[in-house]
mmCIF file of C-alpha atoms in Angstrom:
data_model
loop_
_atom_site.group_PDB
_atom_site.id
_atom_site.type_symbol
_atom_site.label_atom_id
_atom_site.label_comp_id
_atom_site.label_asym_id
_atom_site.label_seq_id
_atom_site.Cartn_x
_atom_site.Cartn_y
_atom_site.Cartn_z
ATOM 1 C CA MET A 1 -25.525 -8.916 -33.242
ATOM 2 C CA PRO A 2 -22.853 -9.740 -30.556
ATOM 3 C CA SER A 3 -23.759 -8.815 -27.038
ATOM 4 C CA LEU A 4 -21.459 -6.372 -25.249
ATOM 5 C CA PRO A 5 -20.099 -7.180 -21.853
ATOM 6 C CA PHE A 6 -21.116 -3.766 -20.454
ATOM 7 C CA GLY A 7 -24.152 -1.592 -20.913
ATOM 8 C CA TYR A 8 -23.710 2.064 -21.869
ATOM 9 C CA GLN A 9 -24.617 3.208 -18.249
ATOM 10 C CA ASP A 10 -22.414 0.749 -16.528
ATOM 11 C CA LYS A 11 -19.522 1.911 -14.375
ATOM 12 C CA VAL A 12 -16.417 -0.028 -15.353
ATOM 13 C CA LEU A 13 -13.029 -0.302 -13.575
ATOM 14 C CA LEU A 14 -9.730 -1.590 -14.608
ATOM 15 C CA SER A 15 -9.158 -4.717 -12.560
ATOM 16 C CA GLN A 16 -5.505 -4.004 -11.995
ATOM 17 C CA TYR A 17 -6.310 -0.798 -10.225
ATOM 18 C CA ALA A 18 -9.439 -1.815 -8.381
ATOM 19 C CA VAL A 19 -8.859 -5.510 -7.531
ATOM 20 C CA LEU A 20 -5.253 -6.584 -7.709
ATOM 21 C CA ASP A 21 -3.719 -5.013 -4.630
ATOM 22 C CA LEU A 22 -6.745 -5.746 -2.417
ATOM 23 C CA TRP A 23 -6.717 -9.439 -3.607
ATOM 24 C CA ARG A 24 -3.177 -9.933 -2.882
ATOM 25 C CA LEU A 25 -3.590 -8.469 0.656
ATOM 26 C CA ALA A 26 -6.674 -10.485 1.265
ATOM 27 C CA LEU A 27 -4.728 -13.643 0.345
ATOM 28 C CA ARG A 28 -2.191 -12.746 2.958
ATOM 29 C CA ARG A 29 -4.875 -12.324 5.555
ATOM 30 C CA GLY A 30 -6.192 -15.836 5.065
ATOM 31 C CA GLY A 31 -8.623 -15.322 2.179
ATOM 32 C CA LYS A 32 -8.851 -17.957 -0.496
ATOM 33 C CA SER A 33 -9.201 -16.907 -4.220
ATOM 34 C CA HIS A 34 -12.331 -18.930 -4.821
ATOM 35 C CA GLN A 35 -14.095 -17.422 -1.823
ATOM 36 C CA LEU A 36 -12.960 -13.897 -2.605
ATOM 37 C CA PHE A 37 -14.193 -14.057 -6.228
ATOM 38 C CA ALA A 38 -17.336 -16.076 -5.490
ATOM 39 C CA GLY A 39 -20.385 -14.624 -7.026
ATOM 40 C CA SER A 40 -18.498 -12.035 -9.049
ATOM 41 C CA LYS A 41 -17.486 -12.131 -12.645
ATOM 42 C CA ILE A 42 -13.851 -11.722 -11.708
ATOM 43 C CA PHE A 43 -11.447 -14.549 -12.476
ATOM 44 C CA GLU A 44 -7.831 -14.724 -11.192
ATOM 45 C CA ALA A 45 -6.394 -15.129 -14.694
ATOM 46 C CA ASP A 46 -7.909 -11.855 -15.803
ATOM 47 C CA LEU A 47 -5.945 -9.871 -13.143
ATOM 48 C CA ALA A 48 -2.742 -10.354 -15.160
ATOM 49 C CA LYS A 49 -4.196 -8.563 -18.184
ATOM 50 C CA PRO A 50 -3.393 -4.785 -17.962
ATOM 51 C CA GLN A 51 -6.567 -3.546 -19.803
ATOM 52 C CA HIS A 52 -9.077 -5.997 -18.336
ATOM 53 C CA ARG A 53 -12.200 -4.218 -17.072
ATOM 54 C CA ILE A 54 -14.827 -5.308 -14.531
ATOM 55 C CA ASP A 55 -18.341 -4.004 -13.832
ATOM 56 C CA SER A 56 -19.126 -2.242 -10.541
ATOM 57 C CA ALA A 57 -21.537 -4.985 -9.471
ATOM 58 C CA SER A 58 -18.669 -7.678 -9.564
ATOM 59 C CA TRP A 59 -16.474 -5.227 -7.660
ATOM 60 C CA LEU A 60 -19.037 -4.725 -4.967
ATOM 61 C CA VAL A 61 -19.479 -8.474 -4.565
ATOM 62 C CA PHE A 62 -15.560 -8.914 -4.346
ATOM 63 C CA LEU A 63 -15.548 -6.158 -1.631
ATOM 64 C CA ARG A 64 -18.322 -7.932 0.224
ATOM 65 C CA ASN A 65 -16.422 -11.137 0.172
ATOM 66 C CA CYS A 66 -13.245 -9.203 1.531
ATOM 67 C CA GLN A 67 -15.145 -7.766 4.323
ATOM 68 C CA GLN A 68 -15.957 -11.199 5.522
ATOM 69 C CA LEU A 69 -12.268 -11.689 6.406
ATOM 70 C CA GLN A 70 -12.685 -9.541 9.544
ATOM 71 C CA SER A 71 -9.316 -7.902 9.022
ATOM 72 C CA PRO A 72 -9.445 -4.303 10.311
ATOM 73 C CA GLU A 73 -6.202 -3.335 8.866
ATOM 74 C CA LEU A 74 -6.999 -4.412 5.307
ATOM 75 C CA PRO A 75 -8.342 -0.879 4.133
ATOM 76 C CA LEU A 76 -5.237 0.867 5.520
ATOM 77 C CA LEU A 77 -2.890 -1.684 3.883
ATOM 78 C CA THR A 78 -4.807 -1.470 0.619
ATOM 79 C CA ALA A 79 -4.801 2.263 0.522
ATOM 80 C CA THR A 80 -1.043 2.220 1.180
ATOM 81 C CA ALA A 81 -0.395 -0.224 -1.546
ATOM 82 C CA TRP A 82 -2.503 1.938 -4.003
ATOM 83 C CA LEU A 83 -0.474 4.975 -3.097
ATOM 84 C CA GLN A 84 2.829 3.302 -3.599
ATOM 85 C CA ASN A 85 1.668 1.463 -6.871
ATOM 86 C CA PRO A 86 3.890 2.688 -9.816
ATOM 87 C CA GLN A 87 1.170 1.842 -12.302
ATOM 88 C CA LEU A 88 -1.272 4.525 -10.828
ATOM 89 C CA PRO A 89 -0.047 7.947 -12.131
ATOM 90 C CA LEU A 90 -2.329 9.925 -9.947
ATOM 91 C CA CYS A 91 -1.096 8.200 -6.841
ATOM 92 C CA GLN A 92 2.472 8.914 -7.784
ATOM 93 C CA LEU A 93 1.753 12.513 -8.459
ATOM 94 C CA ILE A 94 -0.011 12.775 -4.971
ATOM 95 C CA GLN A 95 2.896 11.098 -3.350
ATOM 96 C CA HIS A 96 5.556 13.371 -4.893
ATOM 97 C CA ALA A 97 3.639 16.672 -4.282
ATOM 98 C CA THR A 98 5.618 19.349 -2.465
ATOM 99 C CA ASN A 99 2.611 20.411 -0.375
ATOM 100 C CA LEU A 100 -0.954 19.516 0.470
ATOM 101 C CA ARG A 101 -2.352 22.164 -1.992
ATOM 102 C CA GLN A 102 -0.458 20.723 -4.881
ATOM 103 C CA ALA A 103 -1.681 17.178 -3.917
ATOM 104 C CA LEU A 104 -5.250 18.272 -3.664
ATOM 105 C CA SER A 105 -5.008 20.123 -7.003
ATOM 106 C CA ALA A 106 -3.580 17.022 -8.638
ATOM 107 C CA ALA A 107 -6.467 14.937 -7.211
ATOM 108 C CA TRP A 108 -8.884 17.496 -8.537
ATOM 109 C CA TYR A 109 -7.374 17.652 -11.968
ATOM 110 C CA PHE A 110 -7.269 13.931 -12.383
ATOM 111 C CA ARG A 111 -10.395 13.143 -10.470
ATOM 112 C CA HIS A 112 -11.738 10.929 -13.157
ATOM 113 C CA GLN A 113 -8.836 8.518 -12.554
ATOM 114 C CA LEU A 114 -9.713 8.140 -8.839
ATOM 115 C CA ALA A 115 -12.550 5.775 -9.395
ATOM 116 C CA PRO A 116 -15.611 5.893 -11.739
ATOM 117 C CA TYR A 117 -17.782 5.116 -8.694
ATOM 118 C CA LEU A 118 -16.894 8.334 -7.012
ATOM 119 C CA PHE A 119 -17.787 11.880 -7.978
ATOM 120 C CA VAL A 120 -15.371 14.548 -6.687
ATOM 121 C CA ARG A 121 -16.277 18.124 -6.176
ATOM 122 C CA LEU A 122 -13.826 20.872 -5.331
ATOM 123 C CA GLN A 123 -14.696 23.464 -2.620
ATOM 124 C CA HIS A 124 -12.428 26.314 -1.900
ATOM 125 C CA ASP A 125 -12.338 29.701 -0.213
ATOM 126 C CA ALA A 126 -9.611 32.186 0.633
ATOM 127 C CA GLU A 127 -7.859 30.024 3.142
ATOM 128 C CA SER A 128 -8.659 26.376 2.234
ATOM 129 C CA ILE A 129 -9.436 23.880 -0.461
ATOM 130 C CA ARG A 130 -11.456 20.830 0.086
ATOM 131 C CA LEU A 131 -12.520 17.826 -1.955
ATOM 132 C CA GLU A 132 -15.998 16.379 -1.471
ATOM 133 C CA PHE A 133 -16.424 12.701 -2.434
ATOM 134 C CA ARG A 134 -19.953 11.399 -3.455
ATOM 135 C CA ALA A 135 -20.968 7.949 -4.520
ATOM 136 C CA GLY A 136 -21.537 7.508 -8.237
ATOM 137 C CA ILE A 137 -23.269 4.175 -7.793
ATOM 138 C CA GLY A 138 -25.249 2.429 -4.995
ATOM 139 C CA LEU A 139 -22.543 1.133 -2.655
ATOM 140 C CA GLY A 140 -24.687 -0.599 -0.280
ATOM 141 C CA ALA A 141 -23.081 -2.360 2.590
ATOM 142 C CA GLN A 142 -19.789 -1.939 1.078
ATOM 143 C CA GLN A 143 -19.825 1.954 1.492
ATOM 144 C CA ARG A 144 -17.959 1.635 4.916
ATOM 145 C CA LEU A 145 -15.138 -0.354 3.414
ATOM 146 C CA ILE A 146 -14.835 2.067 0.460
ATOM 147 C CA CYS A 147 -14.737 5.036 2.664
ATOM 148 C CA GLU A 148 -12.083 3.382 4.862
ATOM 149 C CA LEU A 149 -10.094 2.627 1.700
ATOM 150 C CA TRP A 150 -10.118 6.110 0.295
ATOM 151 C CA PHE A 151 -9.641 7.970 3.606
ATOM 152 C CA ALA A 152 -6.965 5.649 4.999
#
């Protein structure tokens, strides 16, 4: 019986969404590919494959390696790149929303596309609507960087 690359409980991410923009920006900030991917199961050649998936543990190792660059603007630049990425339909929808309510509603409707490592919960009352983000996996030391990425 062939072994599967992921278990049924594993969180998997599309590498083009989760890694590509951050990797490109980390290279511009002085990172080297072999250092950024060290210890992960991510390979540079796989980033060109549109449907290539990585497991969350590899992604967290990659984030840990990116954190070692000591580049405080990296999360903001990555979040901006994600928002302007034409391959991310949710980000395009949020960018072209006419008001904040429409953007938050779109984020809620497509919350499963945000990231499989985050759970999103909608809270609303008569005057406001809020999104609550909770970790779907143990984020460890990379939690700070992930929060900076998503709230930049």
